[in-house]
Short mmCIF file of C-alpha atoms in Angstrom, two decimals:
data_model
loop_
_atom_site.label_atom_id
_atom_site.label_comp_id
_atom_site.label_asym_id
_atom_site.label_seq_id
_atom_site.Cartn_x
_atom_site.Cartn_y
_atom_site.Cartn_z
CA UNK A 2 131.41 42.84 -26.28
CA UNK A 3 131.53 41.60 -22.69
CA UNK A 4 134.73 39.19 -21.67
CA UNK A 5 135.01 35.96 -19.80
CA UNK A 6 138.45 33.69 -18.74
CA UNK A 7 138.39 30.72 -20.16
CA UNK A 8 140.15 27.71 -17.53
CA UNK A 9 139.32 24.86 -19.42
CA UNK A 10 140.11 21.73 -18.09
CA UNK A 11 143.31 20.03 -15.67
CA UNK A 12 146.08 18.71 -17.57
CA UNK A 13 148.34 16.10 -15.43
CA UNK A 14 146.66 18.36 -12.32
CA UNK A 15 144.89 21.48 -10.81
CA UNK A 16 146.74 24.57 -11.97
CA UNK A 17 147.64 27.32 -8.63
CA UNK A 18 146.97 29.81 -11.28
CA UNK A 19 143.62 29.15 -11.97
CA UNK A 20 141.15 31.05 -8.76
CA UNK A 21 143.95 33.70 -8.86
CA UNK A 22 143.24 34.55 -12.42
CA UNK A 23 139.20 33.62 -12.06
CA UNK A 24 139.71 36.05 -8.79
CA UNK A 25 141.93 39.03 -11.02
CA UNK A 26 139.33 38.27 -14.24
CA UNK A 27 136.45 39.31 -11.53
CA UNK A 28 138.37 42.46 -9.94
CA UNK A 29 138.78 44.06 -13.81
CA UNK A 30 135.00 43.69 -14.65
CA UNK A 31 135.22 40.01 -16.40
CA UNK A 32 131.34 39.06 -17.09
CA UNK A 33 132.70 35.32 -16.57
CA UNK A 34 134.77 32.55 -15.90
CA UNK A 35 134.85 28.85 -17.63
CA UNK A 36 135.97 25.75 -16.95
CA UNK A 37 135.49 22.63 -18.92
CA UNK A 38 136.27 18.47 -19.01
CA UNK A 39 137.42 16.08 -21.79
CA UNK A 40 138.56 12.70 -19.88
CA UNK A 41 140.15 13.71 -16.32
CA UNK A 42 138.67 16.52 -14.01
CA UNK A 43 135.44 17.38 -14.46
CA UNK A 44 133.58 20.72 -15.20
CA UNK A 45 130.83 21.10 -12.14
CA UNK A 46 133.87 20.61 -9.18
CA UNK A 47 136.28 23.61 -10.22
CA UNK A 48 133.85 26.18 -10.79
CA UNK A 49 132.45 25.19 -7.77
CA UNK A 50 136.29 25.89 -5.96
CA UNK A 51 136.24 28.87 -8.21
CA UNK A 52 132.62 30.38 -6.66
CA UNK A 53 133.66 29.52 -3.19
CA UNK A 54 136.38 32.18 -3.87
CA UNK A 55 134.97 35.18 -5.75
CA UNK A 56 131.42 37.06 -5.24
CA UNK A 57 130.36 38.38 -8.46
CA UNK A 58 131.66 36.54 -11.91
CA UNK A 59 129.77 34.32 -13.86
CA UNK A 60 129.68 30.64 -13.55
CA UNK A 61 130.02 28.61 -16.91
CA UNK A 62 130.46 25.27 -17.92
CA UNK A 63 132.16 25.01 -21.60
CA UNK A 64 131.27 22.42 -21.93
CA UNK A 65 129.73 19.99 -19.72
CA UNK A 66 129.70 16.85 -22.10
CA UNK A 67 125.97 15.50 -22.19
CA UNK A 68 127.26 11.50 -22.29
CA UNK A 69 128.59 12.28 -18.86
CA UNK A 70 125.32 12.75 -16.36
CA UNK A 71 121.52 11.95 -17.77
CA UNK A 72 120.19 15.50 -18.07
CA UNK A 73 118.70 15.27 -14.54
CA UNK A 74 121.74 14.79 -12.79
CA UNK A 75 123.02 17.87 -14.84
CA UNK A 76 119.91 20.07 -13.94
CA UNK A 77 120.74 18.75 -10.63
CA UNK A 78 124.54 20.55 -10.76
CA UNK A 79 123.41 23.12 -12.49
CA UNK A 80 120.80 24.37 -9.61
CA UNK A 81 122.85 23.47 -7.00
CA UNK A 82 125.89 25.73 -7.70
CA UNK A 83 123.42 28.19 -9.03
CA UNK A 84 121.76 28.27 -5.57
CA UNK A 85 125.38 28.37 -3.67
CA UNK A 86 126.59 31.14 -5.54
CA UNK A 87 123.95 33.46 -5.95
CA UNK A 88 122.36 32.73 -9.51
CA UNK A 89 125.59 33.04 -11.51
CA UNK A 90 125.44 29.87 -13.27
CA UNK A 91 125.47 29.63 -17.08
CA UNK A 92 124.89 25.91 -18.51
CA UNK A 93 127.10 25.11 -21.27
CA UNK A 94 126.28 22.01 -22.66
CA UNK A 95 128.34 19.75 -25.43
CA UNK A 96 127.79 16.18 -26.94
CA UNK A 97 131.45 15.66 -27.84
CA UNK A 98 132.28 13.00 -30.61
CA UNK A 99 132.18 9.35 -30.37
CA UNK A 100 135.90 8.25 -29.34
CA UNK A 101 134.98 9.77 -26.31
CA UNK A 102 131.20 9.02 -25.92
CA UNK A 103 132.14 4.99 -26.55
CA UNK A 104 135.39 5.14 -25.04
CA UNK A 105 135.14 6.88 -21.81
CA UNK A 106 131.87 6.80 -20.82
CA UNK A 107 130.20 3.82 -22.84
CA UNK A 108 127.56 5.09 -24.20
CA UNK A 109 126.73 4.57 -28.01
CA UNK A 110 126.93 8.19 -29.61
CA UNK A 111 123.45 9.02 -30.57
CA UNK A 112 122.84 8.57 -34.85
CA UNK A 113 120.41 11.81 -34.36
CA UNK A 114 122.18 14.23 -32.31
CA UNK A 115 120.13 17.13 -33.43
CA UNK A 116 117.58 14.41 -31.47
CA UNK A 117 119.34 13.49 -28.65
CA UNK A 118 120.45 17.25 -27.86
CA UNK A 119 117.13 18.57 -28.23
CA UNK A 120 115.75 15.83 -26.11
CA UNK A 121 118.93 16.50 -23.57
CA UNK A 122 117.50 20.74 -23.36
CA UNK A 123 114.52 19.64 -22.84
CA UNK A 124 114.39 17.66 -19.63
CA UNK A 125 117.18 20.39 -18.07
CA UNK A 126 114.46 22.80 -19.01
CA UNK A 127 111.55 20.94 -17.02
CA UNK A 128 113.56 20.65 -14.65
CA UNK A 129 114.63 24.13 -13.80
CA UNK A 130 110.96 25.16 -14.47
CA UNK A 131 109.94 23.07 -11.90
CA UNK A 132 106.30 23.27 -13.39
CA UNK A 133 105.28 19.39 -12.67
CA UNK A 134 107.18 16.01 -12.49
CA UNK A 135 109.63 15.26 -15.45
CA UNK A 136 108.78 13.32 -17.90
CA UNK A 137 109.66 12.85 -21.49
CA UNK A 138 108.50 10.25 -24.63
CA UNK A 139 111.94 11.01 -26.21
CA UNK A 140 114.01 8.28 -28.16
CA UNK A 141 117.58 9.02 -26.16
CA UNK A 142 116.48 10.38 -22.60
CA UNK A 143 112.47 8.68 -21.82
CA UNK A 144 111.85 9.38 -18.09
CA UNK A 145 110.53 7.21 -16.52
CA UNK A 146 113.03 4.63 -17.96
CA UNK A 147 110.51 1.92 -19.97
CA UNK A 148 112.98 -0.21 -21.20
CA UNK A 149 112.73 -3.71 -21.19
CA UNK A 150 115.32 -4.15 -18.97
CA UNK A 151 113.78 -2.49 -16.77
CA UNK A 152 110.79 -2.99 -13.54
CA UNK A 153 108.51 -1.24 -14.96
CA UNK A 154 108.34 0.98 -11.59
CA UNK A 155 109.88 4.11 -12.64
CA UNK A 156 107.87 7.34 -11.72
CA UNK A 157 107.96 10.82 -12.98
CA UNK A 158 109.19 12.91 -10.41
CA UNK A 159 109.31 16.38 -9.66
CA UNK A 160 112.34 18.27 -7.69
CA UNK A 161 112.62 18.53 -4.21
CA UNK A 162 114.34 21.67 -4.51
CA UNK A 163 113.39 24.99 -5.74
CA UNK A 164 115.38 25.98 -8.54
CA UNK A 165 116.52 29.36 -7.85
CA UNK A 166 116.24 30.56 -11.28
CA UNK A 167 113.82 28.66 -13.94
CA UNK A 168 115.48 31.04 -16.57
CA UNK A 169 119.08 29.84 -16.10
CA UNK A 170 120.88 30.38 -19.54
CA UNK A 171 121.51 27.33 -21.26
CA UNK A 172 124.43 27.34 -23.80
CA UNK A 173 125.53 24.78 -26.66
CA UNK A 174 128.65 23.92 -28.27
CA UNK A 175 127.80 22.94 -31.23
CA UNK A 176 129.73 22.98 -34.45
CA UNK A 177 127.52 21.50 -37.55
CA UNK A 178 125.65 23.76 -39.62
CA UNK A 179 122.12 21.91 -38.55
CA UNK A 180 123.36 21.99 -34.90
CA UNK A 181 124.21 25.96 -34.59
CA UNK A 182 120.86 26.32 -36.61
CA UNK A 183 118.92 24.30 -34.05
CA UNK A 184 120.92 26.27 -30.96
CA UNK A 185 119.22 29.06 -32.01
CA UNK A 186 116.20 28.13 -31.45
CA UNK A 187 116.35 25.82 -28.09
CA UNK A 188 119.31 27.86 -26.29
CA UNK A 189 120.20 30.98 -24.76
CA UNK A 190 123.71 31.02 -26.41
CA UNK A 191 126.04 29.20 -28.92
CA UNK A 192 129.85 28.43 -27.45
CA UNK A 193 132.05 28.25 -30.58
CA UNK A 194 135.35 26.22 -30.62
CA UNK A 195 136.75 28.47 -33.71
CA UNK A 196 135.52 31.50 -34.54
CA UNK A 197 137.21 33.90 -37.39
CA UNK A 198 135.78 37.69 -37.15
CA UNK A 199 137.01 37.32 -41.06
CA UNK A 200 134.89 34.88 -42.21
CA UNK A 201 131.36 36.36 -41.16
CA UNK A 202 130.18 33.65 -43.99
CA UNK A 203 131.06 30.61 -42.20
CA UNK A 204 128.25 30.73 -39.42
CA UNK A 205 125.77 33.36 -41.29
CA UNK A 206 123.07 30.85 -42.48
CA UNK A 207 123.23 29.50 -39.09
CA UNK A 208 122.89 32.29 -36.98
CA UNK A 209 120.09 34.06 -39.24
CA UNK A 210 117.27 33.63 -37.27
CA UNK A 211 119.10 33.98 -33.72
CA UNK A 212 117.05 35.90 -31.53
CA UNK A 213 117.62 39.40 -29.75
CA UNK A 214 119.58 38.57 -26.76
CA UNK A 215 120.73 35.17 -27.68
CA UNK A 216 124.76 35.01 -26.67
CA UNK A 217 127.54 33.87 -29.20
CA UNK A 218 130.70 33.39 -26.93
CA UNK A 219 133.92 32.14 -28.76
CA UNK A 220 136.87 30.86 -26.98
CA UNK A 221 139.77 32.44 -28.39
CA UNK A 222 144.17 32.08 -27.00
CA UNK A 223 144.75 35.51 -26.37
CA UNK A 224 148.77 36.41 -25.57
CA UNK A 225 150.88 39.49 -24.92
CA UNK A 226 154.17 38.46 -26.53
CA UNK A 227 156.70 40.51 -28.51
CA UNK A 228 156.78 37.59 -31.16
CA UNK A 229 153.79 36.41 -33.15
CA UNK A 230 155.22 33.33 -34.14
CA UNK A 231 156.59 32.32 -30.74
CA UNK A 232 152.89 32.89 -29.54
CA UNK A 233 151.24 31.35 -31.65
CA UNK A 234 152.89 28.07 -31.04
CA UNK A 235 150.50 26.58 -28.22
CA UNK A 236 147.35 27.86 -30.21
CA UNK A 237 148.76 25.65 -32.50
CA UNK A 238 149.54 23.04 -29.98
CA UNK A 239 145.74 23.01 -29.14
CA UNK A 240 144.54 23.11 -32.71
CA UNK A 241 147.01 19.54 -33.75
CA UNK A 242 145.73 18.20 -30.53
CA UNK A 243 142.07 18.83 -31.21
CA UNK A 244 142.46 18.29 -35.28
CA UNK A 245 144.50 15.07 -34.70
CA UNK A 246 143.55 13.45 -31.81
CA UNK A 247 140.01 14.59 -30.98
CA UNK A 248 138.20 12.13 -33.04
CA UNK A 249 138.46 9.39 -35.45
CA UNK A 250 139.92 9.61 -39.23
CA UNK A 251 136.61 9.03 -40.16
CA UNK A 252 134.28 11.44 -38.05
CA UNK A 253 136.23 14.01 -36.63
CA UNK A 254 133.94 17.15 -35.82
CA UNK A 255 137.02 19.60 -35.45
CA UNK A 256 139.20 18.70 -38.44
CA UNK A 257 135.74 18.94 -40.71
CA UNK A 258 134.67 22.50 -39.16
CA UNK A 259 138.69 23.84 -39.88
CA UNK A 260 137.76 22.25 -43.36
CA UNK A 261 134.84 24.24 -43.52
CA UNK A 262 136.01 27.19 -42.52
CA UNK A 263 139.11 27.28 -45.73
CA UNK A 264 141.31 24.75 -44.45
CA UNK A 265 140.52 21.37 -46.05
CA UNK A 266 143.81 20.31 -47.33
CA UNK A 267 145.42 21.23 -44.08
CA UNK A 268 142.94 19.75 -41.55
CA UNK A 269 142.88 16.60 -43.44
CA UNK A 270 147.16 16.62 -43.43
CA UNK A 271 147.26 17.27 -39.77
CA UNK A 272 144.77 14.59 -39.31
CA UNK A 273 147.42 11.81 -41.08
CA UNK A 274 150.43 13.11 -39.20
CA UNK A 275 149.08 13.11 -35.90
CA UNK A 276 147.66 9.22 -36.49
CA UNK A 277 150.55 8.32 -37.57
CA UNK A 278 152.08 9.35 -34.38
CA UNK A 279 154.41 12.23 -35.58
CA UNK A 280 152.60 14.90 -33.12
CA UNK A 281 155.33 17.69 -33.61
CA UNK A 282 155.04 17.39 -37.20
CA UNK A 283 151.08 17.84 -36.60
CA UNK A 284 151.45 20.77 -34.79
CA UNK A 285 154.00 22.40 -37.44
CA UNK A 286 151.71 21.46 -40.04
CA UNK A 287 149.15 24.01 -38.71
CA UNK A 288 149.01 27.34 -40.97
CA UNK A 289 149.59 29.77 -38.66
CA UNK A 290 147.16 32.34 -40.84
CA UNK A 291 144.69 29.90 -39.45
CA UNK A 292 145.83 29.92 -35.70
CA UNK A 293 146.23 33.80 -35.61
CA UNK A 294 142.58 34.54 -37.29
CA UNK A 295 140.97 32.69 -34.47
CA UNK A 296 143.24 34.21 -31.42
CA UNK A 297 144.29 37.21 -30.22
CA UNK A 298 148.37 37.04 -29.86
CA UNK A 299 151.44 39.42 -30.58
CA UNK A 300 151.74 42.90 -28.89
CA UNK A 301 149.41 45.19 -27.19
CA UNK A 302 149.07 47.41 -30.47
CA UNK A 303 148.33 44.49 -32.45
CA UNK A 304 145.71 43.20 -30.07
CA UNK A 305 144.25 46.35 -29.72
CA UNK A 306 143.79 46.46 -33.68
CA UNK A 307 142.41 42.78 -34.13
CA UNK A 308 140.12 43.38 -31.05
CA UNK A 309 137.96 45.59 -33.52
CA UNK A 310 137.74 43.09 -36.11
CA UNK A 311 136.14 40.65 -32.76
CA UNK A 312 133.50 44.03 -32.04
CA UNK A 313 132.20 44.21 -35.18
CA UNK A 314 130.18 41.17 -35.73
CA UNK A 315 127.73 38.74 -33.62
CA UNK A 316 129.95 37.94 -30.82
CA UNK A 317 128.67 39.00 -27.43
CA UNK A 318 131.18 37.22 -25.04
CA UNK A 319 135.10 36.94 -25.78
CA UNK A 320 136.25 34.20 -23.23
CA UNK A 321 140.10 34.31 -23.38
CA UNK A 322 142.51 31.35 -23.08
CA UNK A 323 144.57 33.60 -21.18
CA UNK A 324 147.49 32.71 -19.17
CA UNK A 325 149.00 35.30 -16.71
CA UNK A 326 147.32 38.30 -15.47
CA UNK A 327 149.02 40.38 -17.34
CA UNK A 328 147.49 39.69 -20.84
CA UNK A 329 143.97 39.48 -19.06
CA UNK A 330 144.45 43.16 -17.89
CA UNK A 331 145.59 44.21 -21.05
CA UNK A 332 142.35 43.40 -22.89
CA UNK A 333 140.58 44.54 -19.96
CA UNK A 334 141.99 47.57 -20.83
CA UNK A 335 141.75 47.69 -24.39
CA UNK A 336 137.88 46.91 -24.45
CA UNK A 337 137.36 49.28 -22.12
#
């Protein structure tokens, strides 16, 4: 099992810690580094910062959301960075949910995103193959545009530039049954939000027919703390925040995978509290058997003891939430 740091995206601003750790993650073997973009700094322009800076690590987006760029102007990132840094780009790719599709970029979310992602692959695909001009019949991304709003003048072009790798790996987060399913087959890898190395059964229908070689890289909090509990506290920060607030009461993809994964009654309670604006109570409300089984946190021993549990089943890429240097050369260390 190979490791990557996980950066994820600004808060109020850039974090000083962030190249440091993306430049330590790279001097103790890290395969990879990962940043990422809700609705304030974007994925492509910090990784870029970040390969400016270090020589060898991997390059990933998790996720660059799909409703941001047509899939052209992503290929376009994508082969440009990969160019600059040497072929170390890995394309993570994400639809996000419709609060965020229709609220910050205006966009309707698509009613067949199986459709629209496939679609999405696709023309990234042609693109980095560079085998002809691009074109594509498809419902949510036709090119040329045909529209009736449109002159009628559009033509299928072909890149100027040479990709420098037609194979660059192309990773989905997706979180549906029917969407991991369909990652296998389109994708070089699968980006889990959760992942529990106890509950194998969750994601075992969809991963069944995932080929040899194809990645599954979970995010995961890891801390080195004397106290569990105290440590556990912004995993569950992030899980209230992304249960609560990351979607609507009606279609929320994160509370309905915790649900999925044990946790109904609880998803659906942090859900009300964090509407109803009582955050703190949100955040309490998380079980913290939940938080712990999908995060590394308490003392070196411990760590080194749940690590195993992480080795023994699909997962091919840990990339740790981690957030001093200290805790990233500890698991450095204890996955030898």
């Amino acid at each position: 099992m190979r490791l990557g740091l996980a950066l994820g995206y600004w808060g109020r601003g850039p974090s000083p810690d962030h190249v440091p750790l993306a430049q330590e993650a790279e001097r103790l073997g890290y395969r990879s580094v990962w940043t990422a973009e809700s609705w304030g700094s974007d994925v492509f322009t910090p990784l870029t910062w970040i390969a400016a800076r270090t020589s060898t690590i991997g390059l990933g987006t998790a996720v660059a959301q799909m409703a941001a760029r047509s899939p052209t102007t992503t290929a376009m990132h994508a082969l440009t960075l990969d160019h600059l840094s040497g072929g170390r780009v890995m394309l993570g790719l994400g639809l996000s949910g419709p609060q965020v599709v229709e609220g910050w970029y205006g966009r309707p979310f698509p009613k067949s995103p199986l459709t629209a992602t496939r679609e999405y692959v696709e023309v990234v695909r042609q693109v980095l193959r560079r085998e002809g001009p691009v074109a594509s019949a498809g419902r949510f991304h036709p090119l040329p545009y045909r529209g009736p709003d449109g002159t009628g003048l559009g033509k299928a072009l072909k890149p100027i530039t040479h990709p420098l790798r037609s194979d660059l790996p192309i990773l989905l987060g997706a979180e549906g049954p029917k969407n991991i399913a369909q990652t296998t087959r389109i994708a070089d890898g699968w980006l889990p939000l959760y992942w529990s190395p106890t509950r194998p059964e969750v994601y075992e229908a969809s991963l069944a027919d995932a080929p040899e070689g194809f990645l599954v890289a979970p995010m995961a909090q890891v801390r080195v703390c004397d106290d569990v509990a105290e440590g556990l506290l912004p995993v569950k920060t992030m899980l209230g925040f992304y249960i609560g607030g990351m979607g609507h009461a009606a279609r929320n993809f994160h509370a309905d995978l915790m649900a999925r994964m044990g946790y109904e009654e609880e998803a659906r309670r942090i859900q009300r509290l964090f509407l109803e604006g009582r955050r703190e109570e949100a955040v309490l409300a998380v079980p913290d058997a939940f938080a712990d089984e999908i995060s590394l946190v308490g003392p070196r021993e411990r760590i080194a003891e749940r690590l195993e549990l992480w080795r023994k089943g699909p997962v091919t890429d840990l990339l740790a939430l981690a957030p001093d240097a200290h805790t990233l050369r500890v698991l450095a260390e204890l996955n030898g």
